[in-house]
PDB file of C-alpha atoms and ligand atoms in Angstrom:
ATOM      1  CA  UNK A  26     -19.433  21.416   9.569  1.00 61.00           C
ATOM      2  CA  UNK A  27     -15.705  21.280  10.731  1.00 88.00           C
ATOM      3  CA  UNK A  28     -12.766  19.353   9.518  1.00 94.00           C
ATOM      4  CA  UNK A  29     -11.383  18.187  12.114  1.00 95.00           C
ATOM      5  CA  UNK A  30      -7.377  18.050  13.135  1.00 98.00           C
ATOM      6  CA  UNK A  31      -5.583  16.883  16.358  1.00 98.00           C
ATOM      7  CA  UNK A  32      -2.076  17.228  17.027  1.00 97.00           C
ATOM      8  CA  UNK A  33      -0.204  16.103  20.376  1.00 88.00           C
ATOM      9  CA  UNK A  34      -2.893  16.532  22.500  1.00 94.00           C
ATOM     10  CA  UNK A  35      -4.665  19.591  21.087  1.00 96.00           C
ATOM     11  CA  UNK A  36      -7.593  19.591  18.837  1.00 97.00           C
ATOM     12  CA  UNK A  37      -7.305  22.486  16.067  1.00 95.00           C
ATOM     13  CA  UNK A  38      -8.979  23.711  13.071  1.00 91.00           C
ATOM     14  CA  UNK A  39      -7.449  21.442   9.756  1.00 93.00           C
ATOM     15  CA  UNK A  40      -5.872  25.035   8.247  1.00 92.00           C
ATOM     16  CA  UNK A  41      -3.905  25.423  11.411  1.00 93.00           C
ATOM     17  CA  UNK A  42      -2.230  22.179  12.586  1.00 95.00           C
ATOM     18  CA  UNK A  43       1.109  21.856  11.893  1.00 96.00           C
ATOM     19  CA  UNK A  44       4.342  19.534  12.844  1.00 97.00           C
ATOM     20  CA  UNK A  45       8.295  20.293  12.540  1.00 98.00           C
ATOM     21  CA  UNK A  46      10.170  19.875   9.778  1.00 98.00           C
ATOM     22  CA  UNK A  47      12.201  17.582  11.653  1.00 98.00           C
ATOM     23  CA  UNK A  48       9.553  15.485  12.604  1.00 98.00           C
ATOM     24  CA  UNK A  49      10.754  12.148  11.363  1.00 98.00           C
ATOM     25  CA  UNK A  50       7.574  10.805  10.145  1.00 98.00           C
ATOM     26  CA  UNK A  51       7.969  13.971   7.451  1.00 98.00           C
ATOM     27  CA  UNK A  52      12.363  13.073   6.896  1.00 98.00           C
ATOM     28  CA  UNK A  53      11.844   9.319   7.037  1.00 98.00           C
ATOM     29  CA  UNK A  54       8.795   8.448   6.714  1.00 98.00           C
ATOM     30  CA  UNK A  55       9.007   7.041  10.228  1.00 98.00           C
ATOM     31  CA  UNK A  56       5.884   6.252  11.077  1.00 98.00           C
ATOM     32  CA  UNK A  57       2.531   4.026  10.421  1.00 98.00           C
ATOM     33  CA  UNK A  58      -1.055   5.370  10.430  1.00 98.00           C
ATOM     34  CA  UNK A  59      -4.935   3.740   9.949  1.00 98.00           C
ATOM     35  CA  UNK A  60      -7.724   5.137   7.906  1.00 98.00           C
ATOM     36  CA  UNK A  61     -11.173   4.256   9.779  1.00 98.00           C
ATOM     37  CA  UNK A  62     -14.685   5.107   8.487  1.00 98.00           C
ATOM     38  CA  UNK A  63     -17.288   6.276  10.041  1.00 98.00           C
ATOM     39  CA  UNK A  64     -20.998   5.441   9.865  1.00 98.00           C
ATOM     40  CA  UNK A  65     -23.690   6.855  11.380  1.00 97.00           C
ATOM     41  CA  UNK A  66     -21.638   8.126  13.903  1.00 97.00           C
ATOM     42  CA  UNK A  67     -19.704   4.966  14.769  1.00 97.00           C
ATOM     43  CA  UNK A  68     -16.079   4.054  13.552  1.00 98.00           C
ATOM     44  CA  UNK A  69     -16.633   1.069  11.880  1.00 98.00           C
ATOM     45  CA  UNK A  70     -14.158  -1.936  13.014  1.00 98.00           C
ATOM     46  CA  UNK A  71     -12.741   0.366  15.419  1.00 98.00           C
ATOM     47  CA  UNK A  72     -10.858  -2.851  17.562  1.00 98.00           C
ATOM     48  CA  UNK A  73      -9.163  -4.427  14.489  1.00 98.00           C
ATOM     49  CA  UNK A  74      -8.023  -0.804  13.382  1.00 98.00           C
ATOM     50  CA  UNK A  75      -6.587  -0.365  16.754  1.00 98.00           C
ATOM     51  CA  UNK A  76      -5.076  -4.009  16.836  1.00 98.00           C
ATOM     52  CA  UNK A  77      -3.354  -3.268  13.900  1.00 98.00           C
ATOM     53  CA  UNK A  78      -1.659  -0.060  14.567  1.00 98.00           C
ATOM     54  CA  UNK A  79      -0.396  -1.627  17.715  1.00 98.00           C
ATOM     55  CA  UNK A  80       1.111  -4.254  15.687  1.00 98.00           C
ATOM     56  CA  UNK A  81       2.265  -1.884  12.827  1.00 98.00           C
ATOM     57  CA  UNK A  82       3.771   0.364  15.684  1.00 98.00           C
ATOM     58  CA  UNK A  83       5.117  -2.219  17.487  1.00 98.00           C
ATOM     59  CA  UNK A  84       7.120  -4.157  14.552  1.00 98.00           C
ATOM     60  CA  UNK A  85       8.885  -0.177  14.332  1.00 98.00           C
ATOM     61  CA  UNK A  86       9.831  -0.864  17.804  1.00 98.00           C
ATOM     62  CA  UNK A  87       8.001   2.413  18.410  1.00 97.00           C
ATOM     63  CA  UNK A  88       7.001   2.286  22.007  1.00 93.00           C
ATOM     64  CA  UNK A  89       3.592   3.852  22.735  1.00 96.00           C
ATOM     65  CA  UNK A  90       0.666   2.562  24.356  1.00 97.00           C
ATOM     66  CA  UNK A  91      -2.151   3.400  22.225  1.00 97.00           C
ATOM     67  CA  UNK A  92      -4.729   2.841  24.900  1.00 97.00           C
ATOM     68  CA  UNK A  93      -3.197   4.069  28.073  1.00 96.00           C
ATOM     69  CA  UNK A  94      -2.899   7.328  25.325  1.00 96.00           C
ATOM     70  CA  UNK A  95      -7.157   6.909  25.515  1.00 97.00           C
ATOM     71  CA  UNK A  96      -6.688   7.074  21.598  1.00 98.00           C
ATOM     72  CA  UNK A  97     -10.317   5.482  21.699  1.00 98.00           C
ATOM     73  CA  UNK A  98     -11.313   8.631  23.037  1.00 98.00           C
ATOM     74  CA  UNK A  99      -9.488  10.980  21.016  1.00 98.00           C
ATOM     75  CA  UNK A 100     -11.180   9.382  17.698  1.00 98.00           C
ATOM     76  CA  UNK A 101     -14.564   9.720  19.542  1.00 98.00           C
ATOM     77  CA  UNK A 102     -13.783  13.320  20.579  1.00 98.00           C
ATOM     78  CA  UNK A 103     -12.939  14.473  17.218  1.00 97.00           C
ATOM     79  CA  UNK A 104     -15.729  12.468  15.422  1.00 98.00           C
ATOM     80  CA  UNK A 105     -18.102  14.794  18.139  1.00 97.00           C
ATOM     81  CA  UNK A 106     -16.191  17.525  17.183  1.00 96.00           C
ATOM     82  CA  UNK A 107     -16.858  17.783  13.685  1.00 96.00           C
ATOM     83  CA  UNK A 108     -20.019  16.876  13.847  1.00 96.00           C
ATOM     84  CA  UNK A 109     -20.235  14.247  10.795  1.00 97.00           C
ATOM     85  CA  UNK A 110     -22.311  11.344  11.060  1.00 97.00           C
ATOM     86  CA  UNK A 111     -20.254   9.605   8.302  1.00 97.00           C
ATOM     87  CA  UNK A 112     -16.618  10.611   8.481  1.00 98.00           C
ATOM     88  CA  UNK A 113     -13.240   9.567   7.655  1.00 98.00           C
ATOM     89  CA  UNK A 114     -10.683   9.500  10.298  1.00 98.00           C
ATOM     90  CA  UNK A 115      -7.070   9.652   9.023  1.00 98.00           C
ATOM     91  CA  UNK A 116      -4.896   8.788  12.050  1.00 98.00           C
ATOM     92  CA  UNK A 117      -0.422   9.164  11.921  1.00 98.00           C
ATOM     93  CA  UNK A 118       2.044   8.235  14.581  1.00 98.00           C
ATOM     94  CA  UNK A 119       5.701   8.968  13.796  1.00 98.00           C
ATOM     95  CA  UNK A 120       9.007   8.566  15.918  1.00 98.00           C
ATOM     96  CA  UNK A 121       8.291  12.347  16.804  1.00 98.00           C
ATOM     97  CA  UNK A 122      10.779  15.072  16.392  1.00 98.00           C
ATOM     98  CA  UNK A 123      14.511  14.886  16.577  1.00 98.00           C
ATOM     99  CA  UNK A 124      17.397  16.579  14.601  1.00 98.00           C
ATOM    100  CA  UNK A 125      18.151  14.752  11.654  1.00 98.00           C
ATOM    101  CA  UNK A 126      19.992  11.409  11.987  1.00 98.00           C
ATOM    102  CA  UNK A 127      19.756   7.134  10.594  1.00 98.00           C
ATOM    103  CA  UNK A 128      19.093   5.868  13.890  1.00 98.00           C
ATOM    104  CA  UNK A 129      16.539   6.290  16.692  1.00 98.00           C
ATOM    105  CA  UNK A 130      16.578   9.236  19.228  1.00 98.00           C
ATOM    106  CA  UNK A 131      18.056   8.821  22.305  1.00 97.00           C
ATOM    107  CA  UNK A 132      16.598   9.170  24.591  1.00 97.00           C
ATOM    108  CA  UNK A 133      13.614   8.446  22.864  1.00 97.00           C
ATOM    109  CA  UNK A 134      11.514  11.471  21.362  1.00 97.00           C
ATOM    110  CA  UNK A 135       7.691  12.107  22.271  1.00 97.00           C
ATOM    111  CA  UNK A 136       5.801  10.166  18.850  1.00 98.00           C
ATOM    112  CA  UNK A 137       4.114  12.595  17.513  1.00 98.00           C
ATOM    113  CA  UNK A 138      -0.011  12.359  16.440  1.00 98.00           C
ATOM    114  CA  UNK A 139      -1.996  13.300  14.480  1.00 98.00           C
ATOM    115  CA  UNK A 140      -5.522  13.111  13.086  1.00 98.00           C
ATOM    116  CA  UNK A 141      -7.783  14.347  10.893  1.00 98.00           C
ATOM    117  CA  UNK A 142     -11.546  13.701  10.881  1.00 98.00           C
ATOM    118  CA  UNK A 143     -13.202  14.648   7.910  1.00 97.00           C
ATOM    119  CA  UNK A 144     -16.875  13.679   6.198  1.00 97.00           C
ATOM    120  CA  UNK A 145     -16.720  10.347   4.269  1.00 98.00           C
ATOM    121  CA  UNK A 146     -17.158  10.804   0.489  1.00 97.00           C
ATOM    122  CA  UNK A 147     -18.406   7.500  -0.212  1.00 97.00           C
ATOM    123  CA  UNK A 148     -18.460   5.954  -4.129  1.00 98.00           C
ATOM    124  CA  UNK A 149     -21.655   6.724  -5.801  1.00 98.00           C
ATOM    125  CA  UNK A 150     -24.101   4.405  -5.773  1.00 97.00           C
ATOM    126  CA  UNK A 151     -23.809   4.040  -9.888  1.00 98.00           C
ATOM    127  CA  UNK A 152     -19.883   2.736  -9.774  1.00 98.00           C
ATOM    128  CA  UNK A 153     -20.887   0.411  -7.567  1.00 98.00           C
ATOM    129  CA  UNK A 154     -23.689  -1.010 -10.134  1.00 98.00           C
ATOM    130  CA  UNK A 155     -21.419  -0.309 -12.918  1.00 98.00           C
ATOM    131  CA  UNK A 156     -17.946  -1.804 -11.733  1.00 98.00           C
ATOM    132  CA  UNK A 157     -14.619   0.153 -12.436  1.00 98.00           C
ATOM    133  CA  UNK A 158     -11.340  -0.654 -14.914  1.00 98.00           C
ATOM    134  CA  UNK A 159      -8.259  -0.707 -13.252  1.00 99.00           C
ATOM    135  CA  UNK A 160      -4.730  -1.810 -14.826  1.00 99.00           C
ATOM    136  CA  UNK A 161      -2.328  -4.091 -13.429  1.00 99.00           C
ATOM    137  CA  UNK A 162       1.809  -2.834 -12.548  1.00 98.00           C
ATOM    138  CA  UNK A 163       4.713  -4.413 -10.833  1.00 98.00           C
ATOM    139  CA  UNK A 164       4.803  -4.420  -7.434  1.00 98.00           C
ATOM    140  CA  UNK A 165       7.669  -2.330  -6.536  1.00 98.00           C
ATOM    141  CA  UNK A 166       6.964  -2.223  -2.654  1.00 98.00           C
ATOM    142  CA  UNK A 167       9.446  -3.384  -0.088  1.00 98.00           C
ATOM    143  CA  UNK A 168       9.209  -6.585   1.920  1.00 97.00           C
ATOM    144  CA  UNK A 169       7.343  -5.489   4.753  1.00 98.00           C
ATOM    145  CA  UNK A 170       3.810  -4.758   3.461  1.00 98.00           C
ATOM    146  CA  UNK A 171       2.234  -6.253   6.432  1.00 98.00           C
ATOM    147  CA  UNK A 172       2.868  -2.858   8.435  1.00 98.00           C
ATOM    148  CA  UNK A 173       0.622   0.106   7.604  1.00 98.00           C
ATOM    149  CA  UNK A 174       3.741   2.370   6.932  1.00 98.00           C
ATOM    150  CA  UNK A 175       3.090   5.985   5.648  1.00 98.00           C
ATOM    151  CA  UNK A 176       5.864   5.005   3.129  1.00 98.00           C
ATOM    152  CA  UNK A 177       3.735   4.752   0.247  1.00 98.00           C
ATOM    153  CA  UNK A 178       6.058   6.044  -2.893  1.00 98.00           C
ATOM    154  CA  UNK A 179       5.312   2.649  -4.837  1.00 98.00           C
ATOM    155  CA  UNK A 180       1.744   2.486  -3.901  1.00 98.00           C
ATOM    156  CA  UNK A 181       0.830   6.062  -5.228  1.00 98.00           C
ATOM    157  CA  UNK A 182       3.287   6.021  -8.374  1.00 98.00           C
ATOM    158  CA  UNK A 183       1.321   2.785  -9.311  1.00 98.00           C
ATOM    159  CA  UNK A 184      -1.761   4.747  -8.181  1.00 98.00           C
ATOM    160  CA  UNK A 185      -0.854   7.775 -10.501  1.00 98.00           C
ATOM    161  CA  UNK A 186      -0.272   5.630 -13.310  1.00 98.00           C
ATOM    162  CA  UNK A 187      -3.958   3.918 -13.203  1.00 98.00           C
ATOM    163  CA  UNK A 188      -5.711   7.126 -12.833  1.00 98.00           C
ATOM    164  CA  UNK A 189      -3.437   8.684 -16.206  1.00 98.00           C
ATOM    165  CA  UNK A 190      -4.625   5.616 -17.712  1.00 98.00           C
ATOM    166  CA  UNK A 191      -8.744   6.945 -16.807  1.00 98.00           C
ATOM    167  CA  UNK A 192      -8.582   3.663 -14.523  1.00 98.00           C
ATOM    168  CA  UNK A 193      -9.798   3.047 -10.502  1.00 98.00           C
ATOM    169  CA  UNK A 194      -7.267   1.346  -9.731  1.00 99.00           C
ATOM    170  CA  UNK A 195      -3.371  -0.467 -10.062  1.00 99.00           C
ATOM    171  CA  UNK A 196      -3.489  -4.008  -9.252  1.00 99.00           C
ATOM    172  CA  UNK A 197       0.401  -4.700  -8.157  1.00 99.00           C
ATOM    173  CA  UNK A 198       1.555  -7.883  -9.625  1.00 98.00           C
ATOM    174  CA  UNK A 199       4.618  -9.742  -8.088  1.00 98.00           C
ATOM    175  CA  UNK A 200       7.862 -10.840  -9.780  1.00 98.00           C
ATOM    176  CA  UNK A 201       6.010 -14.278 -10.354  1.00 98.00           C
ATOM    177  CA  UNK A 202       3.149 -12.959 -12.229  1.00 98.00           C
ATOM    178  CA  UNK A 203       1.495 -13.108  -9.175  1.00 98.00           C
ATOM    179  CA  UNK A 204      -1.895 -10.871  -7.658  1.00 98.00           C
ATOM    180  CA  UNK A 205      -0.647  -9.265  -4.671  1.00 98.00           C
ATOM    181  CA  UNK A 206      -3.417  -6.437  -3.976  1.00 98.00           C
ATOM    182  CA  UNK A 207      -4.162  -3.173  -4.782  1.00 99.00           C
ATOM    183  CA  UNK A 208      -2.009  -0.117  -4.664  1.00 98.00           C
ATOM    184  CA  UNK A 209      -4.905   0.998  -1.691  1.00 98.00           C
ATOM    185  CA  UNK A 210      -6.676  -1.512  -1.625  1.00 98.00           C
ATOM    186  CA  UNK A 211      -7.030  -5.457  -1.416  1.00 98.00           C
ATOM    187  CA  UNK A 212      -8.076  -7.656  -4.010  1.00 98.00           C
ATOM    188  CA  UNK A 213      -9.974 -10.876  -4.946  1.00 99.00           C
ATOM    189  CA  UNK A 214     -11.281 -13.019  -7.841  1.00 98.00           C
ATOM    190  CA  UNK A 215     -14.085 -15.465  -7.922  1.00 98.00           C
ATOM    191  CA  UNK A 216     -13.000 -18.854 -10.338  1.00 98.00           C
ATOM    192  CA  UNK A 217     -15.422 -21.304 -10.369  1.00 97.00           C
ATOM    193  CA  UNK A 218     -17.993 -20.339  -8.064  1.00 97.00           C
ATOM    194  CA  UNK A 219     -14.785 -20.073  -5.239  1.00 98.00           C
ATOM    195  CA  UNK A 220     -13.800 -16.859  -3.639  1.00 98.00           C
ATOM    196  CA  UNK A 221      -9.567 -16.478  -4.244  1.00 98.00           C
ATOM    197  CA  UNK A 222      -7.372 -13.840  -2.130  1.00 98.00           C
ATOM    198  CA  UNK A 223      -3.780 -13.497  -1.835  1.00 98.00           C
ATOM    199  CA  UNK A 224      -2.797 -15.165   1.684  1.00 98.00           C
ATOM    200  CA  UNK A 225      -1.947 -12.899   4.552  1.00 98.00           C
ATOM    201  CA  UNK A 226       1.832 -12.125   4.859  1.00 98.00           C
ATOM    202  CA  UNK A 227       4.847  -9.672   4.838  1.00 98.00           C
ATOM    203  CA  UNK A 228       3.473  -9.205   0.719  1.00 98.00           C
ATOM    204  CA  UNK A 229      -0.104  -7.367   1.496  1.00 98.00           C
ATOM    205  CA  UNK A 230      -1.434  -4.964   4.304  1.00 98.00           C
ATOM    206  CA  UNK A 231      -3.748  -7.305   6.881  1.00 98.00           C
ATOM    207  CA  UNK A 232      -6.692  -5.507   5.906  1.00 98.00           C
ATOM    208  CA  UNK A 233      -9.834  -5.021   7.705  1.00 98.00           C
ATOM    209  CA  UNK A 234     -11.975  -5.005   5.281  1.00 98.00           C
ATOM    210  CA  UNK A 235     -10.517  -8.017   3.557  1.00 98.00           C
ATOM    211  CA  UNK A 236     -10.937  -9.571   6.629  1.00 98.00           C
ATOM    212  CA  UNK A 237     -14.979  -8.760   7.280  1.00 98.00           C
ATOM    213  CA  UNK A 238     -15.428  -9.961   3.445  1.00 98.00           C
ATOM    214  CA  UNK A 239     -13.582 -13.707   4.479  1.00 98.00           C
ATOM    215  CA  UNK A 240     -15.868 -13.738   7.149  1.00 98.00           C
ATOM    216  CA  UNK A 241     -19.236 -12.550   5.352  1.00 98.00           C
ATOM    217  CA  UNK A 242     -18.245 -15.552   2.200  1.00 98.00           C
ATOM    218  CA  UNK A 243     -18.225 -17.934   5.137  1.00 98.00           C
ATOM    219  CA  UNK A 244     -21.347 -17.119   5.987  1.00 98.00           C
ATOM    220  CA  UNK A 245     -22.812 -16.832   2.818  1.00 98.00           C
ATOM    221  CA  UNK A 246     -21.337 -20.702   2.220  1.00 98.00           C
ATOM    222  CA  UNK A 247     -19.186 -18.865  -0.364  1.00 98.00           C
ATOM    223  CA  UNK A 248     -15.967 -21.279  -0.567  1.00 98.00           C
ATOM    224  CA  UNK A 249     -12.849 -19.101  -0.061  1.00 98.00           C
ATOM    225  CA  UNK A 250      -9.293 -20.008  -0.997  1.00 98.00           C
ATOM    226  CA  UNK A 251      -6.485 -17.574   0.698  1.00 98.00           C
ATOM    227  CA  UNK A 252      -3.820 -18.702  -2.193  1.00 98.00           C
ATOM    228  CA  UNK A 253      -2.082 -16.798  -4.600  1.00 98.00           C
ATOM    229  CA  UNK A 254      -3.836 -16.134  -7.918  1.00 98.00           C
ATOM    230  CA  UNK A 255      -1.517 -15.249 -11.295  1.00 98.00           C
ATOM    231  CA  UNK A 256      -2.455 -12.315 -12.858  1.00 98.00           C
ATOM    232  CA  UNK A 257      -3.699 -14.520 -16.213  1.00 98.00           C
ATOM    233  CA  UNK A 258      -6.204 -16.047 -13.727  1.00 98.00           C
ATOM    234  CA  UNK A 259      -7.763 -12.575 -12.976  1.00 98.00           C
ATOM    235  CA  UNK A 260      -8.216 -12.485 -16.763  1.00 98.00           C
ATOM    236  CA  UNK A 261     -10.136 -15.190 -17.134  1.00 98.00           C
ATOM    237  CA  UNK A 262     -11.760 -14.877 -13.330  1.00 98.00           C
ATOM    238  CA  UNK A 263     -15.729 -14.758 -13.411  1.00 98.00           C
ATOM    239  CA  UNK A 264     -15.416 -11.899 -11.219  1.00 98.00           C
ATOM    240  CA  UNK A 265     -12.765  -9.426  -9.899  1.00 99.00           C
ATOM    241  CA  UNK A 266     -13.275  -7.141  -7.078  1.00 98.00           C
ATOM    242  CA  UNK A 267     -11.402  -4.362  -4.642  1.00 99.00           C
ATOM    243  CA  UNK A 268     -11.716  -4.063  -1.145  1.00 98.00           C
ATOM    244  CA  UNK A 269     -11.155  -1.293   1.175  1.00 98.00           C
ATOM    245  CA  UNK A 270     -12.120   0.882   3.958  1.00 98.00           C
ATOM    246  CA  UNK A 271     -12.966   3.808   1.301  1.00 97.00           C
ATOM    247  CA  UNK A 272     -13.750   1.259  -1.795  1.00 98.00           C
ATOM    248  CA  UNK A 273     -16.182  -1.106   0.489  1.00 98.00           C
ATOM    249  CA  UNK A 274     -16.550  -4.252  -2.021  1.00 98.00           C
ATOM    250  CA  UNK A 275     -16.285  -2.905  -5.544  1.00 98.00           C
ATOM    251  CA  UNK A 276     -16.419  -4.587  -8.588  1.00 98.00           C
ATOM    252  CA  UNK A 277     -13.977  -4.780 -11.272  1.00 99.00           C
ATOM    253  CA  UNK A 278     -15.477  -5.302 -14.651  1.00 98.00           C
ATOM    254  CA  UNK A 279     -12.226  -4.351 -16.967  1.00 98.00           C
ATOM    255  CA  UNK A 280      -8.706  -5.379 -16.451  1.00 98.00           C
ATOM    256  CA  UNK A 281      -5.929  -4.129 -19.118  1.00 98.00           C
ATOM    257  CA  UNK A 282      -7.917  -3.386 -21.313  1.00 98.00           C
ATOM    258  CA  UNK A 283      -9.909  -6.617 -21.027  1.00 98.00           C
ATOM    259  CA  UNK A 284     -13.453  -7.335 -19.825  1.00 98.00           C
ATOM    260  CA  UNK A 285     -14.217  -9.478 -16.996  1.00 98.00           C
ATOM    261  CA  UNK A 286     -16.445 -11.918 -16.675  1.00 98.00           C
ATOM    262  CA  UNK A 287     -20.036 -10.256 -18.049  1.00 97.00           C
ATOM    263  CA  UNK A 288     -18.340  -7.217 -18.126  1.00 98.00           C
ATOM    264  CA  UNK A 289     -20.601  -6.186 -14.930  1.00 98.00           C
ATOM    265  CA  UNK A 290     -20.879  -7.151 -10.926  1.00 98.00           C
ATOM    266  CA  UNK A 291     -21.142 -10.682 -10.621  1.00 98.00           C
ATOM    267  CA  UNK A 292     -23.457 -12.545  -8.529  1.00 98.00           C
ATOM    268  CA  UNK A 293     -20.608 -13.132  -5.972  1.00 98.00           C
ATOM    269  CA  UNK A 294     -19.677  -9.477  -5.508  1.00 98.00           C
ATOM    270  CA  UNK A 295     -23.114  -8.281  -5.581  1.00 98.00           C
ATOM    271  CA  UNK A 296     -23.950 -10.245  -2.711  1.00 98.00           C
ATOM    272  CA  UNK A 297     -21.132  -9.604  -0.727  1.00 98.00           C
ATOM    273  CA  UNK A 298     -22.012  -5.980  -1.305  1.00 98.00           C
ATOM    274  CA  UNK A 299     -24.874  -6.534  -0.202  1.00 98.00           C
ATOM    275  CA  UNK A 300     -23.609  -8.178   3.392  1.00 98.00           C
ATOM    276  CA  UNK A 301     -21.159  -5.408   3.754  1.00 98.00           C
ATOM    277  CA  UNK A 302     -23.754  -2.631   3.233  1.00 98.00           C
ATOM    278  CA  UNK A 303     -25.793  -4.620   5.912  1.00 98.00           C
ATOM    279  CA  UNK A 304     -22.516  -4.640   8.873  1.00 97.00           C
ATOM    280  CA  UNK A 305     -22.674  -1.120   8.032  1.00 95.00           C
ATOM    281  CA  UNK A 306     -26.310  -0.409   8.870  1.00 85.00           C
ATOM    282  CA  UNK A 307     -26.252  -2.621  11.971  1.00 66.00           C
TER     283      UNK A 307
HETATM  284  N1  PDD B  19      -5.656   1.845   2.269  1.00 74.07           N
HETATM  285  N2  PDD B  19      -3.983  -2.688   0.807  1.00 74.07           N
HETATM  286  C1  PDD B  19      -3.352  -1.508   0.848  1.00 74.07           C
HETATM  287  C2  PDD B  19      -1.993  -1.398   0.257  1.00 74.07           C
HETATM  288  C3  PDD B  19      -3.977  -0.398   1.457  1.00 74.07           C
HETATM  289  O1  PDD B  19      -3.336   0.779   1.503  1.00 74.07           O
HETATM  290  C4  PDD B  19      -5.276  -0.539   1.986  1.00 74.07           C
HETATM  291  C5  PDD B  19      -5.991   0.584   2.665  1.00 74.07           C
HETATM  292  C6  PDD B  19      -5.905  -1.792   1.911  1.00 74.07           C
HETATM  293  C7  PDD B  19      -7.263  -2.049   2.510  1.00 74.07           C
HETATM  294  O2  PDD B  19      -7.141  -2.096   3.905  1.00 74.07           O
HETATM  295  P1  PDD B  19      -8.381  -1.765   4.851  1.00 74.07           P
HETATM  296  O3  PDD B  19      -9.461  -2.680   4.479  1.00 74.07           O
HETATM  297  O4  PDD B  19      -7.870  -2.038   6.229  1.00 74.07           O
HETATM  298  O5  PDD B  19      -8.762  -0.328   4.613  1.00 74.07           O
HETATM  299  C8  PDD B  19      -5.224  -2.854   1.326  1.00 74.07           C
HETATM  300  C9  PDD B  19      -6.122   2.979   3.038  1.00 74.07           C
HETATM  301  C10 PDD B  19      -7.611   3.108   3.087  1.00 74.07           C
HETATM  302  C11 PDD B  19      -5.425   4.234   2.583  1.00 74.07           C
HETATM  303  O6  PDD B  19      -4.212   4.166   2.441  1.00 74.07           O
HETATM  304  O7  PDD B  19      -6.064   5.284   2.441  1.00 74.07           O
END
């Protein structure tokens, strides 16, 4: 089966789409993008994926309408195109292409898209019943971490560093001591029975599937406090556990070095697991 690329209109084989060197999403980093899984067919969450790169577009005052575009479409299109029932669409907007200067184009250049739809390699069944390590580094990241910018330099140096350490992943800790989320991914800890994430804000991505977990601990009459948690208090948390469109819910069962909790998925993670697996089948 294909992967699948688009770029400005055109769908291509992967091997052959290509942008300018001067596109400013490749000189600047000028540009925000969304990751969306697909299930059976179906991008999962499409709406708030959409609602956020409007938002992430919009706070780079980068002017295109996402659904006058029919971007909707174009996911759909390449998602028939490739023929994968479970894929993983990868989806970048830049500024577009303009010779090489600080400021905006002007007049304004075309943005420039592109996706890729490829088949979703999902975790193995066994990390998810066995938990992962992951370390814990500074967060390094600038102060706008609420837009899904495809400036990632701190994210994947953090990133680089967990995996050289045979880790999953870096938990980025702030300047206080403080949890922020994951270098891809977001993060919680369970202390006494009560569900803690880092509050939404400038210092973590909105995430979807951060989101869909709030909402499936509500319904599970899980208690859920969206406060800051010090890194110490992931420590000594019961539980620890990443979330993310290509992590799912995934428990943590080592931090630096130490064990958490039982040193295996708590009952809290398990069972929001569990609920996640289940939006995913329905
Ligand atoms: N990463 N926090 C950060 C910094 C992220 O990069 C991501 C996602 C998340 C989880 O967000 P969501 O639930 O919306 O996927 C949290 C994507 C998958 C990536 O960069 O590949």
């Amino acid at each position: 089966m294909p992967e699948v690329a688009y770029v400005d209109g055109s769908f291509v084989p992967l091997p052959e789409a290509r942008i300018s060197i001067e596109d400013r999403g490749f000189q600047f980093a000028d540009g925000v993008y969304e990751v969306v899984a697909v299930y059976g067919g179906k991008p999962y969450a499409l709406e708030p994926h959409l609602q956020r790169l409007e938002r992430s577009l919009a706070e780079l005052r980068l002017s295109l309408d996402v659904r006058a575009h029919g971007l909707e479409s174009i996911i759909m299109e390449g998602i028939r195109r490739s023929g994968f029932a479970d894929a993983l669409i990868y989806l970048q907007i830049t500024r577009g292409t303009a010779p090489r200067h600080h400021e905006f184009p002007r007049p304004a250049a075309s943005p420039t898209i592109v996706m890729t739809v490829k088949a979703l390699k999902r975790l193995s069944p066994e990390t998810y019943a066995r938990g992962v390590a992951v370390i814990s580094r500074p967060d390094q990241r600038w102060k706008r971490c609420d837009i899904k910018s495809v400036s990632l330099l701190p994210n994947i140096l953090a990133k680089e560093d967990a995996v050289a350490a045979g880790a999953f992943e870096a938990l980025l800790v702030d300047d206080a001591g403080r949890v922020t989320e994951g270098s891809s991914t977001s993060s919680f800890c369970v202390r006494d029975g009560v569900l803690w994430t880092t509050p939404a804000g400038n210092h973590i991505l909105p995430s979807i599937t951060r989101a869909v977990l709030i909402q499936l601990a509500a319904d599970l009459s899980i208690p859920v406090r969206q406060e800051y948690c010090l890194l110490d208090e992931y420590l000594q948390a019961e539980e620890v556990l990443l979330a993310g469109t290509t992590t799912e819910a995934l428990a943590v069962v080592q931090l630096d070095g130490q064990q958490i909790g039982t040193g295996t998925p708590g009952p809290v993670t398990r069972a929001l697991r569990q609920a996640f697996l289940e939006t995913v089948d329905g």
